[in-house]
Amino acid sequence: MTVLMDIYDRLNTFFGDLHWWPGESALEMIVGAILTQNTAWRNVERTLSILKYKGLLSVDTLYRVQENILAENLRPAGYFRIKAQRLKALVAFFQEFYGGSLECMFAEDLSTLRNKLLTVKGVGEETADSILLYAGKKPIFVVDAYTRRILAGHKIIHDRASYSDIQTLFMSQLPEDVPLFNQYHALLVNTGKQFCRRAPNCTDCPLSPLLEQLP
DNA sequence: CACCAGGCAAGTA
DNA sequence: TACTTGCATGGT
């Protein structure tokens, strides 16, 4: 039993199945991945509702809509001009390389696709991996601020560990399993939101027994 | 009022 | 490689 499986079991017992990522379509998950960059999910939900209501939540309409018009509809998500630019760049990438077909894109080799996504301005490692895992059902582990915070807090990694360091740690200790990676990331985010926001002590956090075992 | 939220790119040293 | 700054709205 590895420490990462131990943590998973504790969190999974506490929270149960979380059925992530919220989103009815692959595109909605992808748009959500851009919109949630350094932004509360509540604000992303409001923005996704607007995009749906305005009929803007398709590859084709996003490709055609003017960037400044799109931006005005992204206001609740914050960074609205930057995010409009990023969505346009990503959708242009879908059109150019895959004829606008996400199914075609996700048929590509995982490592090749990841590297290509990372060339799109506005798509960094976490966003690329969220797209691959949640929208594409690919076996890749998503590392985010909560993951780093929780692992560093329990001395499993040091504060300055790189994204790649953390991702490799998870993927070397866990089986390559899409539902497991999905649920694990969801559990870490839920734990962070509920326990590590304003209570550094985390006395009633389901992982608190692990803290007492530290040297 | 201050601070934070499921990042990223561009600039600097 | 590592550090800094701008981006912006809404909740606590």
Short mmCIF file of C-alpha atoms (C1' of nucleotides) in Angstrom, two decimals:
data_model
loop_
_atom_site.label_atom_id
_atom_site.label_comp_id
_atom_site.label_asym_id
_atom_site.label_seq_id
_atom_site.Cartn_x
_atom_site.Cartn_y
_atom_site.Cartn_z
CA MET A 1 0.00 0.00 0.00
CA THR A 2 1.54 3.31 -1.11
CA VAL A 3 0.96 6.58 0.73
CA LEU A 4 -0.94 7.93 -2.26
CA MET A 5 -3.33 4.98 -2.27
CA ASP A 6 -3.75 5.39 1.48
CA ILE A 7 -4.75 9.03 0.96
CA TYR A 8 -7.09 8.05 -1.84
CA ASP A 9 -8.86 5.46 0.29
CA ARG A 10 -9.36 7.87 3.17
CA LEU A 11 -10.76 10.60 0.96
CA ASN A 12 -12.88 8.20 -1.06
CA THR A 13 -14.42 6.74 2.09
CA PHE A 14 -15.14 10.22 3.39
CA PHE A 15 -16.60 11.80 0.25
CA GLY A 16 -17.82 8.86 -1.85
CA ASP A 17 -18.20 9.07 -5.62
CA LEU A 18 -18.09 12.67 -6.86
CA HIS A 19 -18.84 12.03 -10.56
CA TRP A 20 -16.63 14.74 -12.01
CA TRP A 21 -16.06 16.84 -14.19
CA PRO A 22 -19.35 18.76 -14.33
CA GLY A 23 -20.27 19.27 -17.98
CA GLU A 24 -22.69 17.69 -20.41
CA SER A 25 -20.33 17.59 -23.38
CA ALA A 26 -16.62 17.37 -24.13
CA LEU A 27 -16.66 20.96 -25.37
CA GLU A 28 -18.31 22.22 -22.20
CA MET A 29 -15.56 20.57 -20.15
CA ILE A 30 -12.89 22.10 -22.38
CA VAL A 31 -14.36 25.60 -22.15
CA GLY A 32 -14.68 25.10 -18.40
CA ALA A 33 -11.00 24.18 -18.21
CA ILE A 34 -10.02 27.54 -19.72
CA LEU A 35 -12.54 29.56 -17.74
CA THR A 36 -11.56 28.10 -14.37
CA GLN A 37 -7.94 29.27 -14.63
CA ASN A 38 -7.29 30.99 -11.30
CA THR A 39 -11.04 31.47 -10.94
CA ALA A 40 -13.73 30.14 -8.59
CA TRP A 41 -15.86 27.41 -10.21
CA ARG A 42 -19.05 29.26 -9.22
CA ASN A 43 -18.11 32.04 -11.63
CA VAL A 44 -17.36 29.50 -14.36
CA GLU A 45 -20.84 27.98 -14.00
CA ARG A 46 -22.53 31.33 -14.44
CA THR A 47 -20.48 31.95 -17.56
CA LEU A 48 -21.19 28.51 -19.06
CA SER A 49 -24.92 29.17 -18.54
CA ILE A 50 -24.62 32.41 -20.48
CA LEU A 51 -22.74 30.72 -23.33
CA LYS A 52 -25.39 27.98 -23.54
CA TYR A 53 -28.24 30.47 -23.45
CA LYS A 54 -26.64 32.53 -26.22
CA GLY A 55 -25.99 29.45 -28.36
CA LEU A 56 -22.23 30.00 -28.20
CA LEU A 57 -21.26 26.62 -26.80
CA SER A 58 -20.26 24.84 -29.99
CA VAL A 59 -16.96 24.68 -31.85
CA ASP A 60 -18.55 26.27 -34.91
CA THR A 61 -20.18 29.25 -33.14
CA LEU A 62 -17.11 29.89 -31.01
CA TYR A 63 -15.01 29.87 -34.16
CA ARG A 64 -17.29 32.39 -35.90
CA VAL A 65 -18.11 34.79 -33.06
CA GLN A 66 -16.09 38.00 -32.81
CA GLU A 67 -13.54 37.94 -30.02
CA ASN A 68 -14.81 41.14 -28.38
CA ILE A 69 -18.41 39.87 -28.46
CA LEU A 70 -17.28 36.61 -26.86
CA ALA A 71 -15.32 38.56 -24.24
CA GLU A 72 -18.41 40.50 -23.11
CA ASN A 73 -20.14 37.19 -22.42
CA LEU A 74 -17.20 35.95 -20.33
CA ARG A 75 -17.22 38.78 -17.78
CA PRO A 76 -18.42 36.70 -14.80
CA ALA A 77 -15.41 34.38 -15.21
CA GLY A 78 -12.89 37.22 -14.79
CA TYR A 79 -9.86 37.85 -17.06
CA PHE A 80 -12.52 38.01 -19.74
CA ARG A 81 -10.40 39.51 -22.54
CA ILE A 82 -7.57 37.04 -22.02
CA LYS A 83 -9.96 34.11 -21.81
CA ALA A 84 -11.77 35.15 -25.00
CA GLN A 85 -8.39 35.21 -26.73
CA ARG A 86 -7.52 31.79 -25.32
CA LEU A 87 -10.82 30.20 -26.34
CA LYS A 88 -10.48 31.58 -29.85
CA ALA A 89 -6.95 30.23 -30.11
CA LEU A 90 -8.02 26.80 -28.90
CA VAL A 91 -11.02 26.57 -31.23
CA ALA A 92 -8.86 27.71 -34.15
CA PHE A 93 -6.51 24.87 -33.23
CA PHE A 94 -9.42 22.39 -33.35
CA GLN A 95 -10.40 23.69 -36.79
CA GLU A 96 -6.94 23.77 -38.26
CA PHE A 97 -5.72 20.35 -37.16
CA TYR A 98 -8.91 18.29 -36.80
CA GLY A 99 -11.57 19.98 -38.92
CA GLY A 100 -13.33 21.08 -35.75
CA SER A 101 -13.90 17.48 -34.62
CA LEU A 102 -13.02 16.78 -30.98
CA GLU A 103 -13.56 13.08 -31.62
CA CYS A 104 -10.90 13.21 -34.30
CA MET A 105 -8.55 15.09 -31.98
CA PHE A 106 -8.93 12.61 -29.13
CA ALA A 107 -8.21 9.73 -31.50
CA GLU A 108 -4.63 10.98 -31.66
CA ASP A 109 -1.75 9.51 -29.66
CA LEU A 110 -1.84 10.85 -26.08
CA SER A 111 1.69 12.18 -25.78
CA THR A 112 1.58 13.76 -29.25
CA LEU A 113 -1.74 15.44 -28.52
CA ARG A 114 -0.55 16.73 -25.15
CA ASN A 115 2.48 18.36 -26.73
CA LYS A 116 0.32 19.93 -29.43
CA LEU A 117 -2.16 21.31 -26.89
CA LEU A 118 0.73 22.89 -25.00
CA THR A 119 1.65 24.91 -28.10
CA VAL A 120 -1.71 26.71 -27.97
CA LYS A 121 -1.40 30.08 -26.21
CA GLY A 122 -3.37 29.87 -22.99
CA VAL A 123 -3.11 26.11 -22.57
CA GLY A 124 -0.61 25.17 -19.88
CA GLU A 125 0.03 21.79 -18.29
CA GLU A 126 -2.97 21.70 -15.98
CA THR A 127 -5.40 22.88 -18.64
CA ALA A 128 -4.02 20.40 -21.19
CA ASP A 129 -4.28 17.53 -18.72
CA SER A 130 -7.81 18.52 -17.65
CA ILE A 131 -8.87 18.50 -21.30
CA LEU A 132 -7.23 15.11 -21.86
CA LEU A 133 -8.56 13.40 -18.71
CA TYR A 134 -12.04 14.87 -18.41
CA ALA A 135 -13.09 15.65 -21.96
CA GLY A 136 -10.97 12.99 -23.69
CA LYS A 137 -11.08 10.20 -21.07
CA LYS A 138 -7.31 9.76 -21.39
CA PRO A 139 -5.23 8.25 -18.53
CA ILE A 140 -3.29 11.31 -17.36
CA PHE A 141 -3.18 12.76 -13.83
CA VAL A 142 -4.19 16.41 -13.32
CA VAL A 143 -2.10 18.40 -10.84
CA ASP A 144 -3.56 21.63 -9.50
CA ALA A 145 -3.05 24.13 -6.68
CA TYR A 146 -4.99 21.93 -4.23
CA THR A 147 -2.90 18.89 -5.09
CA ARG A 148 0.31 20.78 -4.40
CA ARG A 149 -1.04 22.41 -1.23
CA ILE A 150 -2.32 19.18 0.29
CA LEU A 151 0.74 17.09 -0.58
CA ALA A 152 3.17 19.77 0.61
CA GLY A 153 1.14 20.19 3.82
CA HIS A 154 1.62 16.49 4.52
CA LYS A 155 5.33 16.62 3.64
CA ILE A 156 4.91 14.19 0.77
CA ILE A 157 6.48 16.70 -1.64
CA HIS A 158 8.50 19.85 -1.03
CA ASP A 159 7.04 23.28 -1.74
CA ARG A 160 8.91 23.83 -4.96
CA ALA A 161 8.29 20.49 -6.63
CA SER A 162 7.51 20.99 -10.31
CA TYR A 163 4.27 20.04 -12.03
CA SER A 164 6.08 17.21 -13.74
CA ASP A 165 7.57 15.96 -10.46
CA ILE A 166 4.14 15.72 -8.85
CA GLN A 167 2.44 14.19 -11.87
CA THR A 168 5.17 11.55 -12.18
CA LEU A 169 4.82 10.71 -8.49
CA PHE A 170 1.11 9.99 -8.88
CA MET A 171 1.40 8.15 -12.17
CA SER A 172 4.26 5.95 -10.96
CA GLN A 173 2.34 4.87 -7.85
CA LEU A 174 -1.14 4.45 -9.27
CA PRO A 175 -2.54 2.13 -11.94
CA GLU A 176 -3.30 3.86 -15.26
CA ASP A 177 -7.01 4.10 -14.69
CA VAL A 178 -9.16 6.96 -16.01
CA PRO A 179 -11.98 6.74 -13.41
CA LEU A 180 -9.36 6.56 -10.62
CA PHE A 181 -7.47 9.65 -11.88
CA ASN A 182 -10.77 11.47 -12.32
CA GLN A 183 -12.06 10.66 -8.85
CA TYR A 184 -8.69 11.28 -7.16
CA HIS A 185 -8.39 14.81 -8.55
CA ALA A 186 -12.01 15.51 -7.61
CA LEU A 187 -11.34 14.27 -4.07
CA LEU A 188 -8.30 16.53 -3.69
CA VAL A 189 -10.22 19.58 -4.90
CA ASN A 190 -13.12 18.82 -2.57
CA THR A 191 -10.73 18.37 0.35
CA GLY A 192 -9.00 21.64 -0.44
CA LYS A 193 -12.24 23.57 -0.74
CA GLN A 194 -13.80 22.16 2.39
CA PHE A 195 -10.89 21.87 4.81
CA CYS A 196 -7.76 23.69 3.70
CA ARG A 197 -9.26 27.06 2.75
CA ARG A 198 -9.03 28.93 6.02
CA ALA A 199 -8.09 26.25 8.51
CA PRO A 200 -4.37 25.42 8.18
CA ASN A 201 -4.76 23.00 11.07
CA CYS A 202 -7.40 20.91 9.32
CA THR A 203 -8.38 19.20 12.57
CA ASP A 204 -11.46 17.50 11.16
CA CYS A 205 -9.95 16.87 7.72
CA PRO A 206 -10.12 13.16 6.77
CA LEU A 207 -6.32 13.26 6.31
CA SER A 208 -5.56 14.64 9.77
CA PRO A 209 -4.56 11.20 11.16
CA LEU A 210 -1.69 11.22 8.62
CA LEU A 211 -0.34 14.49 10.01
CA GLU A 212 0.06 13.00 13.46
CA GLN A 213 2.27 10.23 12.08
CA LEU A 214 4.82 12.70 10.69
CA PRO A 215 8.27 12.88 12.36
"C1'" DC B 1 -11.55 46.93 3.65
"C1'" DA B 2 -8.27 42.97 2.13
"C1'" DC B 3 -7.73 38.60 0.25
"C1'" DC B 4 -8.60 34.63 -2.57
"C1'" DA B 5 -10.13 31.52 -6.55
"C1'" DG B 6 -9.46 24.16 -9.85
"C1'" DG B 7 -3.39 29.35 -14.42
"C1'" DC B 8 -0.80 31.24 -17.97
"C1'" DA B 9 2.47 34.01 -20.67
"C1'" DA B 10 5.88 37.40 -21.04
"C1'" DG B 11 9.55 39.78 -19.16
"C1'" DT B 12 13.72 39.89 -16.29
"C1'" DA B 13 18.10 38.12 -13.96
"C1'" DT C 1 16.06 27.73 -14.33
"C1'" DA C 2 13.54 30.70 -11.12
"C1'" DC C 3 11.15 34.74 -9.91
"C1'" DT C 4 7.74 38.74 -10.91
"C1'" DT C 5 3.77 40.88 -12.89
"C1'" DG C 6 -0.72 41.56 -15.37
"C1'" DC C 7 -4.97 39.72 -16.19
"C1'" DA C 8 -10.67 40.85 -13.61
"C1'" DT C 9 -14.93 39.25 -11.54
"C1'" DG C 10 -17.46 37.70 -7.42
"C1'" DG C 11 -17.48 35.70 -2.70
"C1'" DT C 12 -16.00 35.90 2.28
#
